[in-house]
Short mmCIF file of C-alpha atoms in Angstrom, two decimals:
data_model
loop_
_atom_site.label_atom_id
_atom_site.label_comp_id
_atom_site.label_asym_id
_atom_site.label_seq_id
_atom_site.Cartn_x
_atom_site.Cartn_y
_atom_site.Cartn_z
CA UNK A 18 146.81 132.68 68.17
CA UNK A 19 147.45 128.96 67.87
CA UNK A 20 146.24 128.20 71.40
CA UNK A 21 143.00 130.13 70.84
CA UNK A 22 142.64 128.36 67.51
CA UNK A 23 143.15 124.98 69.21
CA UNK A 24 140.67 125.85 71.95
CA UNK A 25 138.05 126.90 69.40
CA UNK A 26 138.67 123.70 67.45
CA UNK A 27 138.30 121.63 70.62
CA UNK A 28 135.02 123.34 71.57
CA UNK A 29 133.66 122.74 68.08
CA UNK A 30 134.90 119.13 68.04
CA UNK A 31 133.29 118.28 71.35
CA UNK A 32 130.14 120.22 70.47
CA UNK A 33 129.83 118.32 67.19
CA UNK A 34 130.32 114.96 68.88
CA UNK A 35 127.53 115.89 71.32
CA UNK A 36 125.24 116.71 68.40
CA UNK A 37 125.16 120.43 69.20
CA UNK A 38 127.31 121.81 66.37
CA UNK A 39 126.68 120.84 62.74
CA UNK A 40 129.60 120.37 60.35
CA UNK A 41 128.36 123.36 58.32
CA UNK A 42 128.97 125.63 61.35
CA UNK A 43 132.48 124.22 61.69
CA UNK A 44 133.26 124.81 58.00
CA UNK A 45 131.92 128.39 58.29
CA UNK A 46 134.13 128.98 61.36
CA UNK A 47 137.13 127.59 59.47
CA UNK A 48 136.44 129.84 56.49
CA UNK A 49 136.31 132.90 58.78
CA UNK A 50 139.59 131.90 60.45
CA UNK A 51 141.31 131.33 57.10
CA UNK A 52 140.11 134.70 55.81
CA UNK A 53 141.54 136.44 58.88
CA UNK A 54 144.93 134.71 58.93
CA UNK A 55 148.10 135.46 56.99
CA UNK A 56 149.08 132.55 54.74
CA UNK A 57 152.38 131.94 56.54
CA UNK A 58 150.58 131.62 59.88
CA UNK A 59 147.86 129.31 58.61
CA UNK A 60 148.07 125.74 59.92
CA UNK A 61 147.53 123.29 57.07
CA UNK A 62 145.20 121.31 59.35
CA UNK A 63 142.76 124.23 59.16
CA UNK A 64 142.60 123.84 55.38
CA UNK A 65 141.71 120.18 55.83
CA UNK A 66 138.79 121.17 58.07
CA UNK A 67 137.67 123.82 55.56
CA UNK A 68 137.05 121.21 52.87
CA UNK A 69 135.38 118.70 55.18
CA UNK A 70 131.77 119.66 54.51
CA UNK A 71 130.82 116.29 53.04
CA UNK A 72 132.76 114.15 55.50
CA UNK A 73 131.47 112.19 58.47
CA UNK A 74 131.47 113.62 61.98
CA UNK A 75 134.21 111.20 63.03
CA UNK A 76 136.49 112.39 60.22
CA UNK A 77 135.79 116.06 61.00
CA UNK A 78 136.41 115.36 64.70
CA UNK A 79 139.79 113.81 63.86
CA UNK A 80 140.69 116.80 61.69
CA UNK A 81 139.76 119.24 64.46
CA UNK A 82 141.78 117.20 66.95
CA UNK A 83 144.82 117.62 64.67
CA UNK A 84 144.71 121.44 64.80
CA UNK A 85 148.01 122.36 66.46
CA UNK A 86 148.30 124.02 69.85
CA UNK A 87 147.17 123.45 73.40
CA UNK A 88 143.59 123.95 74.58
CA UNK A 89 142.96 124.98 78.16
CA UNK A 90 140.74 122.11 79.38
CA UNK A 91 138.78 124.21 81.88
CA UNK A 92 138.13 127.10 79.49
CA UNK A 93 137.17 124.74 76.67
CA UNK A 94 134.87 122.80 79.00
CA UNK A 95 133.17 126.01 80.16
CA UNK A 96 132.50 126.84 76.53
CA UNK A 97 131.14 123.34 75.84
CA UNK A 98 128.85 123.84 78.82
CA UNK A 99 127.87 127.09 77.09
CA UNK A 100 126.80 125.07 74.05
CA UNK A 101 124.73 122.86 76.35
CA UNK A 102 123.22 125.95 77.99
CA UNK A 103 122.27 127.35 74.58
CA UNK A 104 120.59 124.06 73.71
CA UNK A 105 118.81 123.90 77.06
CA UNK A 106 117.44 127.43 76.60
CA UNK A 107 115.50 126.29 73.54
CA UNK A 108 115.02 122.61 74.45
CA UNK A 109 114.22 122.43 78.18
CA UNK A 110 112.65 119.02 77.63
CA UNK A 111 116.21 117.74 77.11
CA UNK A 112 117.25 118.55 80.69
CA UNK A 113 117.77 114.89 81.54
CA UNK A 114 119.98 114.35 78.49
CA UNK A 115 122.00 117.46 79.32
CA UNK A 116 122.45 116.31 82.92
CA UNK A 117 123.62 112.87 81.72
CA UNK A 118 125.97 114.54 79.25
CA UNK A 119 127.44 116.65 82.05
CA UNK A 120 127.93 113.50 84.10
CA UNK A 121 129.76 111.82 81.21
CA UNK A 122 131.94 114.90 80.66
CA UNK A 123 132.89 114.83 84.34
CA UNK A 124 133.55 111.09 84.32
CA UNK A 125 135.81 111.49 81.28
CA UNK A 126 137.85 114.14 83.10
CA UNK A 127 136.58 117.03 80.98
CA UNK A 128 135.08 118.76 84.04
CA UNK A 129 137.89 118.61 86.61
CA UNK A 130 136.59 118.64 90.18
CA UNK A 131 138.93 121.44 91.25
CA UNK A 132 137.25 123.74 88.72
CA UNK A 133 133.70 122.32 88.55
CA UNK A 134 133.15 120.60 91.88
CA UNK A 135 131.36 117.28 92.23
CA UNK A 136 127.84 118.44 91.42
CA UNK A 137 128.29 117.31 87.81
CA UNK A 138 128.19 113.71 89.03
CA UNK A 139 124.75 114.01 90.61
CA UNK A 140 122.70 116.20 88.28
CA UNK A 141 121.50 113.22 86.25
CA UNK A 142 120.20 111.53 89.42
CA UNK A 143 117.88 114.49 89.94
CA UNK A 144 116.21 113.75 86.62
CA UNK A 145 116.32 109.95 86.81
CA UNK A 146 115.09 109.39 90.35
CA UNK A 147 111.81 111.02 91.46
CA UNK A 148 112.64 110.09 95.07
CA UNK A 149 115.66 112.40 94.93
CA UNK A 150 114.07 115.50 93.36
CA UNK A 151 111.00 116.93 91.72
CA UNK A 152 111.22 117.70 88.01
CA UNK A 153 111.03 121.41 88.79
CA UNK A 154 113.92 121.19 91.27
CA UNK A 155 115.97 119.09 88.84
CA UNK A 156 115.56 121.76 86.16
CA UNK A 157 116.35 124.53 88.64
CA UNK A 158 119.55 122.78 89.81
CA UNK A 159 120.66 122.13 86.23
CA UNK A 160 120.08 125.76 85.33
CA UNK A 161 122.06 126.92 88.39
CA UNK A 162 124.94 124.64 87.43
CA UNK A 163 124.98 125.95 83.86
CA UNK A 164 124.75 129.56 85.02
CA UNK A 165 127.63 129.01 87.43
CA UNK A 166 130.01 127.22 85.08
CA UNK A 167 129.08 127.85 81.42
CA UNK A 168 130.75 130.49 79.28
CA UNK A 169 129.53 131.81 75.95
CA UNK A 170 130.91 129.41 73.33
CA UNK A 171 131.63 132.20 70.79
CA UNK A 172 132.48 129.93 67.86
#
């Protein structure tokens, strides 16, 4: 359970830092996890997150980072892409921001090339440079990327 817990915490942490997950959603997730966990199996770090409703995003991010376990980078990244896909479905005007975010995730090593290819590095160019792509094609390529790599975040 700890590794799934850590992966969920990592997805929420990264989603919050991207502005996609509000602290209230994180606290609600924590409350559900606490309710479904025997006291002797409950990491104390989870309790710290549960009472973080009034804290800043940077404090909540640090608390989520302290949840014990190991997150699978590829699985967590697919779920973060799922958060971006959810946002894109209701905010298609943010396609350029999403493409830039994907670029930054790749540049930071959060989208390893062996799992995500190199397309993540060029999606933002499609939005930024009209000589490279039409807006319609940029949106279509972004959608294809998200459909190929994103998983349902489920947190």
